[in-house]
Tab-separated table of C-alpha atoms in Angstrom:
chain	number	residue	atom	x	y	z
U	17	MET	CA	-10.156	7.534	-4.056
U	18	GLU	CA	-7.149	5.505	-5.180
U	19	ILE	CA	-3.663	6.146	-3.822
U	20	CYS	CA	-1.512	7.521	-6.609
U	21	SER	CA	1.311	5.324	-7.822
U	22	ILE	CA	4.079	7.606	-6.540
U	23	THR	CA	2.592	7.727	-3.030
U	24	ARG	CA	2.139	3.947	-3.091
U	25	ALA	CA	5.771	3.429	-4.075
U	26	LEU	CA	7.047	5.747	-1.325
U	27	LEU	CA	4.927	4.022	1.311
U	28	ALA	CA	6.144	0.623	0.155
U	29	LEU	CA	9.767	1.766	0.272
U	30	LEU	CA	9.363	3.109	3.823
U	31	ILE	CA	7.679	-0.068	5.033
U	32	CYS	CA	10.251	-2.342	3.359
U	33	ALA	CA	13.276	-0.192	4.206
U	34	THR	CA	14.770	-2.794	6.548
U	35	HIS	CA	12.847	-5.903	5.551
U	36	ARG	CA	12.455	-8.255	2.645
U	37	CYS	CA	8.824	-7.824	1.612
U	38	ALA	CA	6.672	-7.918	-1.464
U	39	ALA	CA	4.695	-4.761	-2.199
U	40	GLU	CA	2.676	-6.307	-5.012
U	41	ILE	CA	1.136	-4.116	-7.665
U	42	GLN	CA	-2.473	-3.450	-6.742
U	43	ALA	CA	-5.213	-3.396	-9.375
U	44	ALA	CA	-8.136	-0.983	-9.108
U	45	THR	CA	-10.955	-2.114	-6.850
U	46	LYS	CA	-13.607	-0.300	-8.911
U	47	LYS	CA	-14.857	-0.924	-12.431
U	48	ALA	CA	-13.996	1.851	-14.876
U	49	LYS	CA	-17.317	3.499	-15.684
U	50	THR	CA	-15.962	5.525	-18.623
U	51	PRO	CA	-12.975	5.307	-20.976
U	52	CYS	CA	-11.441	8.150	-18.947
U	53	ASP	CA	-11.755	6.093	-15.755
U	54	ALA	CA	-10.101	3.165	-17.534
U	55	ALA	CA	-7.254	5.369	-18.779
U	56	ARG	CA	-6.666	6.664	-15.241
U	57	GLN	CA	-6.601	3.163	-13.761
U	58	LEU	CA	-4.216	1.897	-16.442
U	59	ASP	CA	-1.948	4.894	-15.957
U	60	ASN	CA	-1.910	4.140	-12.230
U	61	LEU	CA	-0.887	0.530	-12.878
U	62	ALA	CA	1.888	1.686	-15.203
U	63	GLY	CA	3.064	4.095	-12.517
U	64	GLN	CA	3.222	1.279	-9.979
U	65	ALA	CA	5.272	-0.813	-12.402
U	66	THR	CA	7.720	2.027	-12.959
U	67	ALA	CA	7.878	2.633	-9.210
U	68	THR	CA	8.962	-0.999	-8.791
U	69	LEU	CA	12.042	-0.294	-10.899
U	70	THR	CA	12.716	2.896	-8.960
U	71	SER	CA	12.356	1.063	-5.650
U	72	ALA	CA	14.760	-1.685	-6.766
U	73	THR	CA	17.331	0.904	-7.831
U	74	GLN	CA	16.990	2.741	-4.516
U	75	LYS	CA	17.487	-0.477	-2.556
U	76	ILE	CA	20.643	-1.260	-4.526
U	77	SER	CA	21.940	2.263	-3.890
U	78	GLN	CA	21.140	1.958	-0.182
U	79	ASN	CA	23.029	-1.339	0.107
U	80	LEU	CA	26.057	0.160	-1.633
U	81	LEU	CA	25.864	3.267	0.559
U	82	THR	CA	25.800	1.144	3.717
U	83	ALA	CA	28.772	-0.859	2.426
U	84	GLN	CA	30.689	2.403	1.935
U	85	ARG	CA	29.890	3.556	5.463
U	86	LEU	CA	31.032	0.191	6.808
U	87	ALA	CA	34.263	0.517	4.820
U	88	VAL	CA	34.997	3.640	6.863
U	89	ALA	CA	34.086	1.866	10.112
U	90	ALA	CA	36.391	-1.005	9.096
U	91	GLN	CA	39.357	1.307	9.680
U	92	ASP	CA	38.447	1.939	13.325
U	93	PRO	CA	41.231	1.345	15.895
U	94	ASP	CA	38.897	-0.990	17.801
U	95	ALA	CA	39.723	-4.326	16.179
U	96	THR	CA	36.315	-5.856	16.924
U	97	ILE	CA	34.473	-2.962	15.266
U	98	ALA	CA	36.877	-2.988	12.329
U	99	THR	CA	36.533	-6.722	11.739
U	100	ALA	CA	32.753	-6.772	12.075
U	101	ALA	CA	32.414	-3.760	9.771
U	102	ALA	CA	34.660	-5.322	7.135
U	103	ALA	CA	32.725	-8.591	7.343
U	104	ILE	CA	29.301	-6.984	7.124
U	105	ALA	CA	30.368	-4.628	4.313
U	106	THR	CA	30.980	-7.641	2.088
U	107	HIS	CA	27.436	-8.840	2.788
U	108	PHE	CA	25.930	-5.522	1.702
U	109	GLN	CA	28.114	-5.545	-1.415
U	110	ALA	CA	26.922	-9.070	-2.206
U	111	GLN	CA	23.313	-7.980	-1.685
U	112	ALA	CA	23.790	-5.079	-4.094
U	113	ALA	CA	25.458	-7.287	-6.712
U	114	ALA	CA	22.697	-9.904	-6.522
U	115	ALA	CA	20.039	-7.193	-6.694
U	116	ALA	CA	21.675	-5.600	-9.729
U	117	ALA	CA	21.706	-8.975	-11.482
U	118	LEU	CA	18.032	-9.517	-10.628
U	119	LEU	CA	17.148	-6.041	-11.875
U	120	ALA	CA	18.984	-6.697	-15.144
U	121	GLU	CA	17.034	-9.952	-15.510
U	122	GLN	CA	13.541	-8.747	-14.559
U	123	GLY	CA	13.708	-5.021	-15.298
U	124	PRO	CA	13.086	-5.252	-19.065
U	125	ALA	CA	9.881	-7.241	-18.475
U	126	VAL	CA	8.639	-4.626	-16.009
U	127	ALA	CA	9.440	-1.828	-18.455
U	128	ALA	CA	7.705	-3.679	-21.309
U	129	GLY	CA	4.605	-4.216	-19.175
U	130	ALA	CA	4.522	-0.565	-18.145
U	131	ALA	CA	4.780	0.449	-21.806
U	132	ALA	CA	1.892	-1.900	-22.667
U	133	LEU	CA	-0.231	-0.313	-19.942
U	134	HIS	CA	0.561	3.141	-21.290
U	135	ARG	CA	-0.485	2.019	-24.779
U	136	LEU	CA	-3.729	0.623	-23.391
U	137	ALA	CA	-4.317	3.879	-21.535
U	138	GLY	CA	-3.718	5.702	-24.811
U	139	SER	CA	-6.344	3.572	-26.520
U	140	GLN	CA	-8.820	4.550	-23.807
U	141	LEU	CA	-8.013	8.218	-24.336
U	142	ALA	CA	-8.643	7.741	-28.063
U	143	ILE	CA	-12.009	6.108	-27.399
U	144	ALA	CA	-12.911	8.953	-25.049
U	145	ALA	CA	-12.002	11.438	-27.795
U	146	LEU	CA	-14.036	9.532	-30.400
U	147	GLU	CA	-17.105	10.022	-28.239
U	148	ARG	CA	-17.002	13.645	-29.419
U	149	LEU	CA	-17.283	12.484	-33.043
U	150	SER	CA	-20.723	12.396	-34.693
U	151	ILE	CA	-22.449	12.571	-38.105
U	152	LYS	CA	-24.483	15.756	-38.595
U	153	ASP	CA	-28.224	15.536	-39.314
U	154	MET	CA	-29.744	16.671	-42.616
U	155	PRO	CA	-33.069	18.244	-41.520
U	156	LEU	CA	-36.401	17.923	-43.317
U	157	GLY	CA	-36.330	19.661	-46.705
U	158	GLN	CA	-37.387	19.295	-50.287
U	159	PRO	CA	-35.391	16.840	-52.406
U	160	THR	CA	-35.095	19.415	-55.191
U	161	THR	CA	-33.467	21.804	-52.739
U	162	TYR	CA	-30.980	19.191	-51.541
U	163	ALA	CA	-30.251	18.176	-55.115
U	164	THR	CA	-29.250	21.736	-56.076
U	165	ALA	CA	-25.565	22.610	-55.958
U	166	ALA	CA	-26.055	25.814	-53.983
U	167	THR	CA	-28.243	24.147	-51.350
U	168	GLN	CA	-26.885	20.613	-51.550
U	169	GLY	CA	-27.891	18.358	-48.703
U	170	THR	CA	-24.958	16.926	-46.668
U	171	ILE	CA	-24.380	14.709	-43.638
U	172	PRO	CA	-20.803	15.730	-42.637
U	173	PRO	CA	-18.887	14.303	-39.669
U	174	GLN	CA	-18.404	16.735	-36.817
U	175	LEU	CA	-16.152	16.785	-33.774
U	176	LYS	CA	-17.129	18.561	-30.606
U	177	ALA	CA	-14.446	21.043	-29.520
U	178	SER	CA	-12.393	20.419	-26.371
U	179	THR	CA	-10.031	22.910	-24.730
U	180	THR	CA	-8.454	20.629	-22.099
U	181	GLN	CA	-6.275	17.537	-22.223
U	182	GLU	CA	-8.277	14.454	-23.021
U	183	CYS	CA	-9.823	13.071	-19.820
U	184	ARG	CA	-8.339	15.900	-17.761
U	185	THR	CA	-9.871	18.830	-15.924
U	186	GLU	CA	-8.765	22.408	-16.449
U	187	GLN	CA	-6.474	21.924	-13.440
U	188	GLY	CA	-4.846	18.927	-15.127
U	189	SER	CA	-6.178	16.231	-12.793
U	190	TRP	CA	-7.907	13.101	-14.056
U	191	LYS	CA	-11.645	13.250	-14.656
U	192	GLN	CA	-13.296	10.661	-12.456
U	193	SER	CA	-16.824	9.338	-12.463
U	194	ASP	CA	-18.953	9.046	-9.357
U	195	GLU	CA	-20.698	5.917	-8.144
U	196	GLN	CA	-18.329	3.421	-9.740
U	197	GLN	CA	-19.171	-0.208	-9.034
U	198	ASP	CA	-16.810	-2.591	-7.258
U	199	HIS	CA	-15.192	-5.398	-9.209
U	200	ASP	CA	-16.658	-8.800	-8.504
U	201	LYS	CA	-15.038	-10.439	-5.494
U	202	GLY	CA	-12.536	-13.147	-6.225
U	203	LEU	CA	-11.206	-11.663	-9.459
U	204	ASN	CA	-7.424	-11.846	-9.758
U	205	THR	CA	-5.941	-8.465	-10.743
U	206	PRO	CA	-8.974	-7.252	-12.738
U	207	ILE	CA	-8.675	-4.598	-15.449
U	208	THR	CA	-11.542	-2.698	-17.079
U	209	LEU	CA	-11.138	-1.739	-20.733
U	210	HIS	CA	-13.611	0.089	-22.944
U	211	THR	CA	-13.897	-1.157	-26.511
U	212	ALA	CA	-15.596	0.709	-29.349
U	213	ALA	CA	-17.771	-0.823	-32.058
U	214	ALA	CA	-19.779	0.570	-34.953
U	215	THR	CA	-23.095	1.873	-33.664
U	216	GLN	CA	-25.953	-0.462	-34.457
U	217	THR	CA	-28.796	1.207	-36.408
U	218	LYS	CA	-32.202	0.765	-34.848
U	219	THR	CA	-35.186	-0.018	-37.064
U	220	GLY	CA	-38.007	2.463	-37.191
U	221	LEU	CA	-38.528	5.896	-38.696
U	222	GLY	CA	-36.753	8.822	-37.076
U	223	ASN	CA	-33.858	6.875	-35.513
U	224	ASP	CA	-30.162	7.729	-35.957
U	225	PHE	CA	-28.638	6.814	-39.300
U	226	THR	CA	-32.047	6.482	-41.013
U	227	PHE	CA	-33.740	8.173	-43.985
U	228	CYS	CA	-37.060	9.948	-43.388
U	229	GLY	CA	-39.816	11.340	-45.667
U	230	ARG	CA	-42.965	13.394	-45.265
U	231	GLY	CA	-45.818	14.549	-47.551
U	232	ASP	CA	-46.012	18.182	-46.422
U	233	GLY	CA	-43.704	20.872	-45.096
U	234	THR	CA	-44.620	20.570	-41.429
U	235	GLY	CA	-41.365	20.563	-39.448
U	236	ALA	CA	-39.244	21.643	-42.409
U	237	GLY	CA	-35.722	22.596	-41.316
U	238	SER	CA	-35.909	20.425	-38.188
U	239	LYS	CA	-34.409	17.050	-37.257
U	240	ALA	CA	-36.613	14.183	-38.275
U	241	THR	CA	-38.383	12.273	-35.545
U	242	SER	CA	-40.665	9.277	-35.440
U	243	GLY	CA	-43.581	11.693	-35.279
U	244	SER	CA	-42.519	13.807	-38.232
U	245	CYS	CA	-41.755	10.936	-40.608
U	246	ALA	CA	-44.447	9.244	-42.663
U	247	ALA	CA	-44.086	5.904	-44.384
U	248	GLY	CA	-44.167	5.964	-48.191
U	249	GLN	CA	-43.942	9.775	-48.460
U	250	ALA	CA	-41.027	11.815	-49.847
U	251	THR	CA	-42.253	15.360	-50.638
U	252	TYR	CA	-39.875	16.362	-47.851
U	253	ILE	CA	-36.912	14.230	-46.825
U	254	ALA	CA	-34.357	14.078	-43.999
U	255	VAL	CA	-31.354	11.980	-42.922
U	256	ASN	CA	-30.557	11.558	-39.254
U	257	GLY	CA	-26.904	11.335	-38.201
U	258	GLY	CA	-25.536	10.309	-34.775
U	259	ARG	CA	-22.414	8.899	-33.116
U	260	PRO	CA	-20.800	6.328	-35.424
U	261	LEU	CA	-19.022	4.490	-32.593
U	262	THR	CA	-20.387	3.184	-29.324
U	263	SER	CA	-18.116	2.098	-26.456
U	264	ALA	CA	-18.792	-0.424	-23.713
U	265	ALA	CA	-16.838	-1.606	-20.679
U	266	GLU	CA	-15.320	-5.096	-20.626
U	267	VAL	CA	-13.662	-6.595	-17.547
U	268	THR	CA	-10.771	-9.025	-17.813
U	269	SER	CA	-8.829	-10.749	-15.050
U	270	LEU	CA	-6.178	-13.425	-14.647
U	271	GLN	CA	-7.435	-16.954	-15.201
U	272	GLY	CA	-5.452	-19.839	-13.759
U	273	THR	CA	-2.589	-19.761	-11.284
U	274	GLY	CA	1.135	-19.150	-11.229
U	275	ALA	CA	3.199	-18.609	-14.338
U	276	GLY	CA	0.525	-20.209	-16.517
U	277	ALA	CA	-2.172	-17.681	-15.634
U	278	LYS	CA	-3.480	-15.529	-18.495
U	279	TYR	CA	-5.862	-12.630	-18.846
U	280	LYS	CA	-9.324	-13.604	-20.065
U	281	VAL	CA	-9.834	-12.863	-23.766
U	282	ILE	CA	-12.025	-9.824	-24.426
U	283	SER	CA	-13.035	-7.708	-27.449
U	284	THR	CA	-13.533	-9.063	-30.994
U	285	GLU	CA	-12.024	-8.621	-34.441
U	286	SER	CA	-14.509	-5.836	-35.224
U	287	LYS	CA	-13.880	-3.685	-32.139
U	288	ILE	CA	-11.320	-1.038	-31.195
U	289	PRO	CA	-8.907	-2.120	-29.766
U	290	ASN	CA	-9.363	-5.495	-31.389
U	291	GLN	CA	-8.926	-8.837	-29.669
U	292	ALA	CA	-5.424	-9.513	-31.016
U	293	THR	CA	-4.154	-6.159	-29.740
U	294	LEU	CA	-5.582	-6.585	-26.251
U	295	THR	CA	-4.434	-10.204	-25.957
U	296	ASN	CA	-0.864	-9.241	-26.786
U	297	GLU	CA	-0.778	-6.203	-24.507
U	298	LEU	CA	-2.349	-8.047	-21.580
U	299	ALA	CA	0.184	-10.872	-21.958
U	300	LEU	CA	2.937	-8.297	-21.435
U	301	VAL	CA	1.095	-6.985	-18.385
U	302	LYS	CA	0.977	-10.502	-16.877
U	303	ILE	CA	4.720	-10.976	-17.395
U	304	MET	CA	5.291	-7.556	-15.843
U	305	LEU	CA	3.310	-8.504	-12.722
U	306	ASP	CA	5.470	-11.609	-12.225
U	307	ALA	CA	8.693	-9.666	-12.786
U	308	ALA	CA	7.645	-6.869	-10.424
U	309	LYS	CA	6.829	-9.426	-7.734
U	310	ALA	CA	10.249	-11.047	-8.210
U	311	LEU	CA	11.964	-7.680	-7.780
U	312	ASP	CA	9.993	-6.727	-4.689
U	313	SER	CA	10.510	-10.059	-2.954
U	314	GLY	CA	14.076	-10.609	-4.138
U	315	ILE	CA	15.727	-7.349	-3.075
U	316	ALA	CA	16.125	-6.393	0.585
U	317	ILE	CA	17.953	-3.837	2.708
U	318	PRO	CA	19.129	-5.884	5.714
U	319	SER	CA	19.850	-4.410	9.120
U	320	ILE	CA	23.374	-4.468	10.554
U	321	ALA	CA	22.304	-7.246	12.927
U	322	ASN	CA	20.751	-9.374	10.187
U	323	ALA	CA	23.772	-8.868	7.956
U	324	TYR	CA	26.094	-10.013	10.767
U	325	ASN	CA	23.980	-13.127	11.306
U	326	SER	CA	23.916	-13.841	7.570
U	327	ILE	CA	27.698	-14.012	7.208
U	328	GLU	CA	27.844	-16.646	10.005
U	329	PRO	CA	31.255	-15.584	11.408
U	330	THR	CA	31.970	-18.812	13.296
U	331	VAL	CA	31.212	-20.910	10.209
U	332	LEU	CA	33.587	-18.749	8.210
U	333	ILE	CA	36.338	-19.152	10.804
U	334	ALA	CA	35.786	-22.913	10.948
U	335	LYS	CA	36.185	-23.216	7.175
U	336	ALA	CA	39.360	-21.146	7.303
U	337	LEU	CA	40.776	-23.480	9.941
U	338	GLY	CA	39.468	-26.864	8.886
U	339	GLY	CA	38.607	-26.619	5.228
U	340	GLN	CA	35.440	-26.390	3.158
U	341	ASP	CA	33.488	-29.036	5.094
U	342	ALA	CA	34.501	-27.890	8.579
U	343	SER	CA	31.921	-26.889	11.184
U	344	PRO	CA	32.272	-24.724	14.330
U	345	SER	CA	31.152	-27.739	16.372
U	346	ASP	CA	33.952	-30.021	15.110
U	347	GLU	CA	35.792	-31.304	18.180
U	348	ASN	CA	39.255	-30.817	16.722
U	349	ILE	CA	38.797	-27.094	15.998
U	350	LYS	CA	35.938	-25.806	18.161
U	351	ASN	CA	38.285	-24.320	20.777
U	352	GLN	CA	40.311	-22.630	18.068
U	353	VAL	CA	37.116	-21.279	16.484
U	354	LYS	CA	36.062	-19.834	19.835
U	355	THR	CA	39.468	-18.244	20.359
U	356	ALA	CA	39.514	-16.774	16.868
U	357	ALA	CA	35.955	-15.444	17.185
U	358	GLU	CA	36.838	-13.740	20.461
U	359	ALA	CA	39.963	-12.228	18.940
U	360	LEU	CA	38.086	-10.984	15.875
U	361	PHE	CA	34.710	-9.963	17.300
U	362	GLY	CA	35.123	-9.842	21.100
U	363	ALA	CA	34.223	-12.227	23.915
U	364	ASP	CA	30.507	-11.826	23.230
U	365	GLY	CA	30.033	-11.767	19.474
U	366	GLU	CA	26.379	-10.822	19.817
U	367	LYS	CA	27.291	-7.514	21.454
U	368	ILE	CA	29.388	-6.405	18.483
U	369	LYS	CA	26.210	-5.873	16.422
U	370	ASN	CA	24.903	-3.226	18.819
U	371	LYS	CA	28.385	-1.843	19.279
U	372	LEU	CA	28.834	-1.387	15.537
U	373	GLU	CA	25.401	0.192	15.073
U	374	LYS	CA	26.183	2.624	17.892
U	375	HIS	CA	29.541	3.437	16.313
U	376	MET	CA	27.876	4.188	12.958
U	377	LYS	CA	25.490	6.605	14.678
U	378	GLU	CA	28.111	8.341	16.819
U	379	PHE	CA	31.335	8.386	14.790
U	380	GLN	CA	31.952	11.686	13.039
U	381	PRO	CA	34.601	11.604	10.276
U	382	SER	CA	36.993	14.521	10.438
U	383	LYS	CA	37.355	17.247	7.831
U	384	ALA	CA	40.731	15.764	6.969
U	385	ALA	CA	38.858	12.629	5.878
U	386	GLY	CA	36.865	14.595	3.320
U	387	SER	CA	33.764	15.185	5.429
U	388	ASP	CA	32.426	18.543	6.540
U	389	GLY	CA	33.175	17.448	10.091
U	390	ASN	CA	29.587	17.897	11.249
U	391	LYS	CA	27.848	14.691	10.142
U	392	LYS	CA	27.701	11.305	11.808
U	393	LEU	CA	28.785	8.351	9.698
U	394	ASP	CA	25.290	6.897	9.274
U	395	SER	CA	23.944	10.219	7.948
U	396	ILE	CA	26.550	10.748	5.227
U	397	SER	CA	25.057	10.013	1.802
U	398	ASP	CA	27.748	11.585	-0.366
U	399	THR	CA	29.445	8.582	-1.989
U	400	ASP	CA	32.508	10.636	-2.909
U	401	ALA	CA	32.928	11.816	0.687
U	402	LEU	CA	32.619	8.247	1.982
U	403	SER	CA	35.162	7.000	-0.557
U	404	LYS	CA	37.641	9.673	0.514
U	405	ALA	CA	37.032	8.937	4.200
U	406	ALA	CA	37.723	5.210	3.736
U	407	ALA	CA	40.920	5.976	1.826
U	408	TYR	CA	42.019	8.546	4.424
U	409	TYR	CA	41.606	6.237	7.413
U	410	THR	CA	43.237	3.339	5.544
U	411	ILE	CA	46.324	5.455	4.897
U	412	LYS	CA	46.271	6.893	8.412
U	413	ASN	CA	46.115	3.418	9.945
U	414	PHE	CA	49.074	2.320	7.823
U	415	ILE	CA	51.148	5.308	8.915
U	416	ASP	CA	50.174	4.823	12.564
U	417	GLY	CA	50.999	1.127	12.287
U	418	GLU	CA	54.456	1.817	10.881
U	419	GLU	CA	55.134	4.273	13.700
U	420	GLN	CA	54.052	1.677	16.254
U	421	LYS	CA	56.371	-0.926	14.699
U	422	LYS	CA	59.304	1.435	15.133
U	423	LYS	CA	58.407	1.987	18.784
U	424	ASN	CA	58.045	-1.739	19.397
U	425	GLN	CA	61.417	-2.436	17.805
U	426	ALA	CA	63.037	0.240	19.960
U	427	SER	CA	61.568	-1.152	23.220
U	428	PRO	CA	59.844	-4.503	22.710
U	429	SER	CA	57.095	-5.095	25.264
U	430	CYS	CA	57.087	-8.848	24.760
U	431	PRO	CA	60.678	-10.185	24.598
U	432	THR	CA	60.961	-13.400	22.672
U	433	LYS	CA	62.862	-16.478	23.726
U	434	THR	CA	64.201	-19.397	21.797
U	435	GLU	CA	61.953	-22.406	22.142
U	436	LYS	CA	63.231	-25.969	22.137
U	437	PRO	CA	62.825	-27.481	18.667
U	438	GLU	CA	59.817	-29.764	18.512
U	439	GLU	CA	60.604	-33.428	17.965
U	440	PRO	CA	59.286	-35.029	14.769
U	441	LYS	CA	55.886	-36.698	15.238
U	442	LYS	CA	55.825	-40.481	15.360
U	443	THR	CA	54.142	-42.394	12.585
U	444	ALA	CA	51.536	-45.117	13.098
U	445	ASP	CA	54.005	-47.756	11.901
U	446	GLU	CA	56.589	-46.663	14.482
U	447	CYS	CA	54.112	-46.899	17.344
U	448	LYS	CA	52.094	-50.020	16.496
U	449	LYS	CA	55.127	-52.322	16.746
U	450	HIS	CA	54.945	-51.984	20.556
U	451	LYS	CA	52.553	-54.476	22.118
U	452	THR	CA	52.729	-53.541	25.804
U	453	SER	CA	51.917	-50.311	27.625
U	454	GLU	CA	55.411	-50.074	29.052
U	455	ASP	CA	57.150	-50.373	25.669
U	456	CYS	CA	54.693	-47.980	24.041
U	457	LYS	CA	55.154	-45.226	26.619
U	458	LYS	CA	58.913	-45.477	26.343
U	459	GLU	CA	58.557	-44.411	22.717
U	460	THR	CA	58.265	-40.606	22.825
U	461	GLY	CA	55.286	-39.401	20.817
U	462	CYS	CA	53.248	-42.608	21.223
U	463	ASP	CA	50.221	-43.333	23.426
U	464	PHE	CA	48.652	-46.637	24.593
U	465	ASP	CA	45.027	-47.821	24.865
U	466	ASP	CA	44.352	-51.569	25.178
U	467	LYS	CA	40.797	-51.034	23.866
U	468	LYS	CA	42.018	-49.828	20.500
U	469	ASP	CA	43.641	-51.648	17.608
U	470	PRO	CA	46.511	-51.075	17.276
U	471	LYS	CA	46.901	-50.461	20.982
U	472	CYS	CA	49.928	-48.223	20.510
U	473	PHE	CA	49.371	-45.162	18.278
U	474	PRO	CA	50.723	-41.633	17.644
U	475	LYS	CA	49.881	-39.215	20.478
U	476	VAL	CA	47.208	-36.589	19.691
U	477	GLU	CA	48.283	-33.011	20.324
U	478	ASN	CA	46.597	-31.197	23.227
U	479	ASP	CA	43.802	-28.782	22.214
U	480	LYS	CA	45.009	-26.216	24.747
U	481	LYS	CA	48.347	-26.092	23.033
U	482	ASP	CA	46.613	-25.573	19.693
U	483	GLU	CA	44.440	-22.873	21.220
U	484	LYS	CA	47.407	-21.050	22.667
U	485	SER	CA	49.315	-21.362	19.432
U	486	PHE	CA	46.363	-20.044	17.449
U	487	SER	CA	45.969	-17.065	19.792
U	488	CYS	CA	49.578	-16.148	19.200
U	489	ASN	CA	49.198	-16.480	15.464
U	490	LEU	CA	46.274	-14.069	15.553
U	491	ARG	CA	48.591	-11.229	16.526
U	492	VAL	CA	48.584	-9.803	13.040
U	493	PRO	CA	46.658	-6.829	11.654
U	494	VAL	CA	42.921	-7.554	11.669
U	495	PRO	CA	42.416	-6.572	8.002
U	496	GLN	CA	44.916	-9.279	6.998
U	497	VAL	CA	43.076	-11.928	9.011
U	498	PHE	CA	39.709	-10.963	7.649
U	499	ALA	CA	40.932	-10.598	4.077
U	500	ALA	CA	41.846	-14.279	4.142
U	501	LEU	CA	38.476	-15.252	5.576
U	502	VAL	CA	36.517	-13.193	3.071
U	503	ALA	CA	38.540	-14.621	0.201
U	504	LEU	CA	37.531	-18.081	1.360
U	505	LEU	CA	33.807	-17.297	1.550
U	506	PHE	CA	33.419	-15.082	-1.509
């Protein structure tokens, strides 16, 4: 029994909830024994295609929802939590934006392929319905009787009555044949389609769609058979009807590899559906399969830890300090990068990931923030409530910050003192004129090394001084620091 498309989509979403994975659309493993079986399989494929769009939309929504929750966490008094949350929120927003762009690019192809599958399923339903169509027999009778207006002989079409949906049981479920054969191994995404052709008339007296005659009235009023028909006699005549269309299963699968693969051509110009119709519809199905795969593999819901690793905090800090090409390992800024990282994310940056995840699970926004006061942050799915909570804590932090400024001004905890003005740095030209160590060292701001050329050169500032200076400069609100860093990266 095949897993229905909705169940398949839900399972795929659960499995891929925190990973980037490709839940490829799965073709039926069995050949469709009847047109109804084919319609069911095609409907299942269409459902999987539609579920791909639903899954992509849900992943985008989940990324945006996580970003909103992180926006609330970014207002936490703990500066390390606030900074990490603000940083990671931008990653989830970027994920959602990229996913939305991918969905806009690939979604129409998935929808077109699903529509093609539905049309193909409809053609199978039509073929199943046409199996109820037949031409009525004209039984053995006298020609004079059939040639009389009142008793005219006819061979009318007839349609067997049906009280349920086509290919459905009274309960509404799909009719399904037993003992269906497996598709041949090695076939790439096989599809079974039933095509209908005009029934071929068999030679011989008494067969369907043949004329029959007899010399006496034996069997009059009955369907003609090979035993009741006699060659060269016409005292009594009959015409046998039958089913005008005969359907047969045809299996197609992808031939070739990659983007150039195509479904094998099936059907002919004299069948229903004809070759041109199936070729066009199956081409749309192939494009849909590629687009669905791109959506499944291209959209992920990262974990907090993975998102933190993806933003590469130390790389971001290095670029803010040293420019676009700077690296955290650069000798001239690595101490400053370390100091900044500790100020922004704590002494052990790795621990902030677990700390933030724990905060998301334990923090409970107050009723004043727009929540009901009973839900933890990671369980709130109301986007309006999260928006209000982020706004509330932003305003609250501003008010609290202003109050703290007033207190600090009233009784400063860190009195400032006037520092001695720093002397202007010496230029290379001013230093290199000195040829001896003694003359060079007399020149304030110059340093001497007889292994270098020139031997006297401007003194390099001490890293510790830079580190201390940077630490002091970091004493500004965390959101301001991070806003500058994010602006640089994004």
